CSV table of C-alpha atoms and ligand atoms in Angstrom, one decimal:
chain,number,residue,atom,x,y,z
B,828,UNK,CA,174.1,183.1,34.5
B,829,UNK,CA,177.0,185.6,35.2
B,830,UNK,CA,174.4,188.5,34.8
B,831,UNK,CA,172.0,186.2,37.0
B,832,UNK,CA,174.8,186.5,39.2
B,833,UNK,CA,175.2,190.1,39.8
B,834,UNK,CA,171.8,190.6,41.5
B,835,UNK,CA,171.8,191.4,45.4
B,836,UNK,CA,171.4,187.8,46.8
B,837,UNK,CA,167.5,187.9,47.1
B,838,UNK,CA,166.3,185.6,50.1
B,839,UNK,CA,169.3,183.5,51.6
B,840,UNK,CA,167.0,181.5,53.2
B,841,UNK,CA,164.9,180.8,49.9
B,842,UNK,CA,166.0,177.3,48.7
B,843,UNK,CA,168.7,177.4,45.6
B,844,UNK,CA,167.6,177.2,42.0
B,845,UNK,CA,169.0,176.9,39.1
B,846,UNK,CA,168.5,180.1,37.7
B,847,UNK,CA,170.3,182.6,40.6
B,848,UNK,CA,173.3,181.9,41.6
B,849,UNK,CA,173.9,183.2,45.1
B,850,UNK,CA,176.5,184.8,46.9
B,851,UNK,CA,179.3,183.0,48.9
B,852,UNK,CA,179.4,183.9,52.8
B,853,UNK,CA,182.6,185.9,52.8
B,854,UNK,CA,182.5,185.9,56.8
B,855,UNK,CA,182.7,181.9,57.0
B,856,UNK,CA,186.4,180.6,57.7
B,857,UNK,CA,186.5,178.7,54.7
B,858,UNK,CA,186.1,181.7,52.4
B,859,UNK,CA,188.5,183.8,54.4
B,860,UNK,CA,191.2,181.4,54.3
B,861,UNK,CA,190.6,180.7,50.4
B,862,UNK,CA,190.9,184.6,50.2
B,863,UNK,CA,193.9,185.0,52.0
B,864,UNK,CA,195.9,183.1,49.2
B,865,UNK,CA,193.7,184.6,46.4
B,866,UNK,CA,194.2,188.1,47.9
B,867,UNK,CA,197.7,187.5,48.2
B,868,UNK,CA,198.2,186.5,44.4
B,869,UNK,CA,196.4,189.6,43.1
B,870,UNK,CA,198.5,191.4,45.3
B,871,UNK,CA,201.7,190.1,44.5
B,872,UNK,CA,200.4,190.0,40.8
B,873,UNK,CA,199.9,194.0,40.7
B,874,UNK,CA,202.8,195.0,43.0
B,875,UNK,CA,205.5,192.5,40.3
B,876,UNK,CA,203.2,193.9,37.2
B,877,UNK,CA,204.6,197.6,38.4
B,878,UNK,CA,208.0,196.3,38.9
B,879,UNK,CA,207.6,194.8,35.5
B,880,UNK,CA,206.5,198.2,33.8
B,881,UNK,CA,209.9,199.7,35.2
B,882,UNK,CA,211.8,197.0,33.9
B,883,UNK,CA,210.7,197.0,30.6
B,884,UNK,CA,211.3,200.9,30.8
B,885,UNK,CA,215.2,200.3,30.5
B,886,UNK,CA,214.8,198.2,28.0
B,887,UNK,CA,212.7,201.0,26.0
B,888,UNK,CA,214.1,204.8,27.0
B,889,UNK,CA,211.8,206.3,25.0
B,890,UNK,CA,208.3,205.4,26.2
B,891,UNK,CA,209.8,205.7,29.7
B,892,UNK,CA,207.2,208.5,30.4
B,893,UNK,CA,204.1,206.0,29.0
B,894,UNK,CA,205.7,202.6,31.0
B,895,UNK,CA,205.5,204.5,34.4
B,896,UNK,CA,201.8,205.9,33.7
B,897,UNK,CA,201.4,201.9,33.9
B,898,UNK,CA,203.5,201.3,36.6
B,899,UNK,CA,201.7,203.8,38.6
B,900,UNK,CA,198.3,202.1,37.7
B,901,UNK,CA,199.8,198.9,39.1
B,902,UNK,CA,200.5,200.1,42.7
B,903,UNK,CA,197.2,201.5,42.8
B,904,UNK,CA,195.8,198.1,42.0
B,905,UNK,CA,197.8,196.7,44.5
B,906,UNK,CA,196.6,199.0,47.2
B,907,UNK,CA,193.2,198.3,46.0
B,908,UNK,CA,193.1,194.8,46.8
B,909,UNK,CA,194.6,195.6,49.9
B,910,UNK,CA,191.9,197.5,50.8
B,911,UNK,CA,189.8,194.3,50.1
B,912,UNK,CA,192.1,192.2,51.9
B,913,UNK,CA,191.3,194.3,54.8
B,914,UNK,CA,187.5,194.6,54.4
B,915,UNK,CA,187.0,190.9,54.7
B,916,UNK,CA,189.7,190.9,57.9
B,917,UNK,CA,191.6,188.7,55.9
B,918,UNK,CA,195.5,188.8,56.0
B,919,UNK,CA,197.2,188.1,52.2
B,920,UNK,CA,199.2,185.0,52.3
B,921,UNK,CA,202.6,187.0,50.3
B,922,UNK,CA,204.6,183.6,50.9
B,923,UNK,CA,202.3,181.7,48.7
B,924,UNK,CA,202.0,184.1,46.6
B,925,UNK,CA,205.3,184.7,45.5
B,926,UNK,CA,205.5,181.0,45.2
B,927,UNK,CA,202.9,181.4,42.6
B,928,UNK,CA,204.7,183.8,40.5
B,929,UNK,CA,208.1,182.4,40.6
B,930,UNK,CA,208.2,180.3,37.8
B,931,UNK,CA,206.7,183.1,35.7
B,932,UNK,CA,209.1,185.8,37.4
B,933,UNK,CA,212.5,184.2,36.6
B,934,UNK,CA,211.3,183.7,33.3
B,935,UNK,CA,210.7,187.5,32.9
B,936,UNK,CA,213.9,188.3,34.4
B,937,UNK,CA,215.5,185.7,32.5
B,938,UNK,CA,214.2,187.9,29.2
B,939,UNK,CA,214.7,191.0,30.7
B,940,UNK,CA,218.5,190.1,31.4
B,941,UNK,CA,219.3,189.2,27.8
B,942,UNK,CA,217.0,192.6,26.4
B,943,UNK,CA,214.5,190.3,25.0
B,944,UNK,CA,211.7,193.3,25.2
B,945,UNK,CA,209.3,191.0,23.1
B,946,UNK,CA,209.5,188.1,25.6
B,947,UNK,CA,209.3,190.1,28.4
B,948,UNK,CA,205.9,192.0,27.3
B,949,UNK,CA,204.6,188.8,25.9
B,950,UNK,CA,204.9,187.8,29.2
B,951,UNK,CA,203.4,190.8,31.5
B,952,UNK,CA,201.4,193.0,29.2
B,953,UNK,CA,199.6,189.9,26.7
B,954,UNK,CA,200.1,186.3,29.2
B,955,UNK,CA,199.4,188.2,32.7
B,956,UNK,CA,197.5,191.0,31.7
B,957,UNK,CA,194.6,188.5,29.9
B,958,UNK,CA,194.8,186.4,32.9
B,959,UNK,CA,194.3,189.4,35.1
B,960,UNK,CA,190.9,190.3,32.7
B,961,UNK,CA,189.5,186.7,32.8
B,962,UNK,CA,190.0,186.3,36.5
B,963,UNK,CA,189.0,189.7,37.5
B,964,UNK,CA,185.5,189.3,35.0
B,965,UNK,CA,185.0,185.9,36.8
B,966,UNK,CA,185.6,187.3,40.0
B,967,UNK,CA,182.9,190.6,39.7
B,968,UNK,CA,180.1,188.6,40.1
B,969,UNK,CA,180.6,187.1,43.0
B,970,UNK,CA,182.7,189.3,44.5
B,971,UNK,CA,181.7,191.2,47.9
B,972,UNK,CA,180.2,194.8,47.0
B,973,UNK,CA,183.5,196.5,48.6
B,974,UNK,CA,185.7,194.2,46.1
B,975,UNK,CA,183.2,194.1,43.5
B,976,UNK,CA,184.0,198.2,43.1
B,977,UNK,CA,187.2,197.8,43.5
B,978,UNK,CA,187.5,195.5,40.8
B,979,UNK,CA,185.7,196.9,38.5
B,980,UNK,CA,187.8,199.9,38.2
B,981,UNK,CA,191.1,198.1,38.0
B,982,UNK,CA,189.5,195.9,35.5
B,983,UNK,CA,189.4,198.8,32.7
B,984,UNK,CA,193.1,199.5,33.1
B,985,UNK,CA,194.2,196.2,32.6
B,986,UNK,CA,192.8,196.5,29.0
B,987,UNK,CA,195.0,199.6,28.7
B,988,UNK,CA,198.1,197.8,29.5
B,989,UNK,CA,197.2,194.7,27.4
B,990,UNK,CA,196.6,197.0,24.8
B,991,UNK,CA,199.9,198.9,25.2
B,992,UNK,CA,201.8,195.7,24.7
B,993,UNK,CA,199.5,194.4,21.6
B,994,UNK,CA,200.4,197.8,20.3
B,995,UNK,CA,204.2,197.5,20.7
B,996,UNK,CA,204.8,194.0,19.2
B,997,UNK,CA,202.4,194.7,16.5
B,998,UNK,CA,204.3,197.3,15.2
B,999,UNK,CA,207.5,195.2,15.3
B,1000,UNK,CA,205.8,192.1,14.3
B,1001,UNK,CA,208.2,190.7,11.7
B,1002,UNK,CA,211.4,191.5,13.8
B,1003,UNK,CA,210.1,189.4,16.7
B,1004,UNK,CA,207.2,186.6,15.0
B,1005,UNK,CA,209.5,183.9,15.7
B,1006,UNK,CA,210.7,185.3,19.1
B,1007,UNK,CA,206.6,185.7,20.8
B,1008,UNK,CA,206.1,182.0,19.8
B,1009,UNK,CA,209.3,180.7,21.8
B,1010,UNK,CA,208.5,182.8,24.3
B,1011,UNK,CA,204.6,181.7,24.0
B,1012,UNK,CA,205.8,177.8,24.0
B,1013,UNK,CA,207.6,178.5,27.6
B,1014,UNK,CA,205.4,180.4,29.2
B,1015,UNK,CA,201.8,179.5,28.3
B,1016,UNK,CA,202.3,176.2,30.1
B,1017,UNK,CA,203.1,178.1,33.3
B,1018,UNK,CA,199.6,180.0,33.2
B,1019,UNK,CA,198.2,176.4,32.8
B,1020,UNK,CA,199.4,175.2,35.6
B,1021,UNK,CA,199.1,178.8,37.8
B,1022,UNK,CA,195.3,177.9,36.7
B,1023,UNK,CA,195.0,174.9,38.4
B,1024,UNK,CA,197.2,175.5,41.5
B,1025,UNK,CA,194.5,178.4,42.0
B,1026,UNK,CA,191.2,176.3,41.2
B,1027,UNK,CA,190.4,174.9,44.5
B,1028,UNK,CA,190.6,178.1,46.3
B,1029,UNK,CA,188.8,180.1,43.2
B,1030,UNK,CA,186.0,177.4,43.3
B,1031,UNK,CA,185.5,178.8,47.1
B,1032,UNK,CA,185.0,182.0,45.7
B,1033,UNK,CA,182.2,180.6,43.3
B,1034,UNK,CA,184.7,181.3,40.7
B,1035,UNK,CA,185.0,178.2,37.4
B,1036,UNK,CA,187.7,177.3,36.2
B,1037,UNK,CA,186.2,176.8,32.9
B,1038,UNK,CA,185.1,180.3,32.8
B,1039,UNK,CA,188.8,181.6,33.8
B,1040,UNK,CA,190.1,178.9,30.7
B,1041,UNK,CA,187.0,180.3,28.4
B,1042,UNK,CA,187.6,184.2,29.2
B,1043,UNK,CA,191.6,183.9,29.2
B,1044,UNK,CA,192.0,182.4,25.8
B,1045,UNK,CA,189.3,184.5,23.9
B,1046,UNK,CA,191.6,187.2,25.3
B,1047,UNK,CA,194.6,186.3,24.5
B,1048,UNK,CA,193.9,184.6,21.0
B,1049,UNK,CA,192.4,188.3,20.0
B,1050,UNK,CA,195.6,189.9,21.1
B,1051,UNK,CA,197.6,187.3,19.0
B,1052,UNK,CA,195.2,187.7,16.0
B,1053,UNK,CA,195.4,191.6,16.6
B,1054,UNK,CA,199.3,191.4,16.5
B,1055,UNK,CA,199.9,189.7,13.5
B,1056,UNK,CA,199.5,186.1,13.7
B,1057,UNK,CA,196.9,184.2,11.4
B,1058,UNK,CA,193.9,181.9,12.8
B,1059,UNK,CA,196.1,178.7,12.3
B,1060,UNK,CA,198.9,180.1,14.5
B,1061,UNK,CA,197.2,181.1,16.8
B,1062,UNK,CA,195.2,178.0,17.3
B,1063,UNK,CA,198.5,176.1,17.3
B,1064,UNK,CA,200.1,178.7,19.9
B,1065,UNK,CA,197.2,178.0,21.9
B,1066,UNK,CA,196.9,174.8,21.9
B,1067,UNK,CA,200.9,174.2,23.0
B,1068,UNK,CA,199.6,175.4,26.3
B,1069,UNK,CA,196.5,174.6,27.5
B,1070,UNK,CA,195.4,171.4,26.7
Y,1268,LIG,C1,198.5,193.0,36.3
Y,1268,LIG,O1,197.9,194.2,36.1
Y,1268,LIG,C2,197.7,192.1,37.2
Y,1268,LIG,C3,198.3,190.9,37.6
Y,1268,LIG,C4,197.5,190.1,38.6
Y,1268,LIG,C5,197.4,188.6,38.3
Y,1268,LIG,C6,196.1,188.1,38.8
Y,1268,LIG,C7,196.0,186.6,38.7
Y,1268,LIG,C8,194.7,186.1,39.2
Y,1268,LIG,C9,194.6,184.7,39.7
Y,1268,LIG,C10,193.3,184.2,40.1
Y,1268,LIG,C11,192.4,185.0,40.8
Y,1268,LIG,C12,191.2,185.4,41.3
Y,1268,LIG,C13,190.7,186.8,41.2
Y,1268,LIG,C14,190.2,187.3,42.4
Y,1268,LIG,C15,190.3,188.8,42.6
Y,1268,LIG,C16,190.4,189.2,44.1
Y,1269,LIG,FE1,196.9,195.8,37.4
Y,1270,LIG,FE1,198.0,195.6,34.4
């Protein structure tokens, strides 16, 4: 369906089937203002991932150099989806955006004030990076061919920086096992529920929410298996948060 999905829109006139999925009209009112809060979050999303990046960097001196290669990818998104933003005429809603994130935010700063380094790249390079994957894979197919492009570059860099942090707490795995799973019981709820706050407007955008669910925990249960936890934790680590 999703690859169904990716051809041109053949004959908007033709009556729908089953089989093609068509495009939304991203000129009608209803998808511009969905778009303005969905623009918004992927904004807000990219400019607090850089912020996040730097934050983490004082945490860990030494890969100072590597942490603001990511925070440089980061603004770059941001500006990207500006630029899509713009395309449609659509103006971000930051307000609701920053809304969105708060609960998530304080929780990172929260980490970030006590040096909790595991917590606080559990919670931007494995929770929000895997979220930004499934929602940006979602969002390809039915995105507008400006976006669409867009996308699909910032896409492959997101698996960098999910990779970067699978990488890090791999390595320090038995120092902080028990530390990712509180930090996984507190903030895998708050995906959950930044989930459904976004469905309505996603659904505008022809995006599921099952799909998000689906491509968000295959995600992020491979980044817990690939860090160190067995099949039965990370079953039970999932399932504390998404029900
Ligand atoms: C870190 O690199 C990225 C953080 C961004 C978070 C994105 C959350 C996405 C929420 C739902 C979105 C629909 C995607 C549409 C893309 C324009
Ligand atoms: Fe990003
Ligand atoms: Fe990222």
């Amino acid at each position: 369906m999703s690859v169904l999905a990716t051809l041109p829109n053949p004959d908007p006139s033709a009556p729908a089937t089953d089989l093609v999925v068509s495009l939304p009209d991203f000129t009608s009112a209803a998808y511009k203002d969905a778009y303005s809060r969905i623009n918004g979050i992927v904004i807000e999303g990219e400019h607090e991932a850089c912020d996040n990046y730097k934050a983490i960097s004082t945490l860990l001196p030494e890969q100072a150099e590597e942490l603001g290669r990511l925070a440089r990818m980061e603004m770059k998104h941001m500006r990207g989806f500006q630029a899509c933003g713009r395309n449609l005429q659509v103006t971000p809603d930051m307000d609701f955006a920053k809304n969105f994130f708060a609960p998530l935010r304080n929780n990172f700063q929260a980490a970030l004030a006590e040096g909790k380094v595991a917590t606080c790249l559990l919670i931007q390079a494995i929770l929000i990076e895997a979220f930004s994957i499934a929602a940006y894979h979602i969002y390809i197919p039915v995105a507008d061919p400006f976006a669409r492009r867009v996308t699909e570059g910032v896409v492959k860099d997101e698996y960098l920086h999910l990779n970067y942090g699978q990488e890090w707490l791999k390595a320090h795995f038995d120092e902080v096992k028990d530390e990712i799973m509180t930090a996984n019981k507190a903030n895998l709820p708050l995906i959950k529920a930044m989930l459904d706050a976004v469905e309505t407007d996603a659904a505008q955008l022809r995006m599921e929410k099952e799909g998000l669910i689906e491509d968000f925990l295959i995600g992020y249960q491979e980044a817990l298996g690939d860090v160190g936890f067995t099949t039965r934790e990370v079953i039970r680590m999932s399932a504390r948060g998404l029900g």
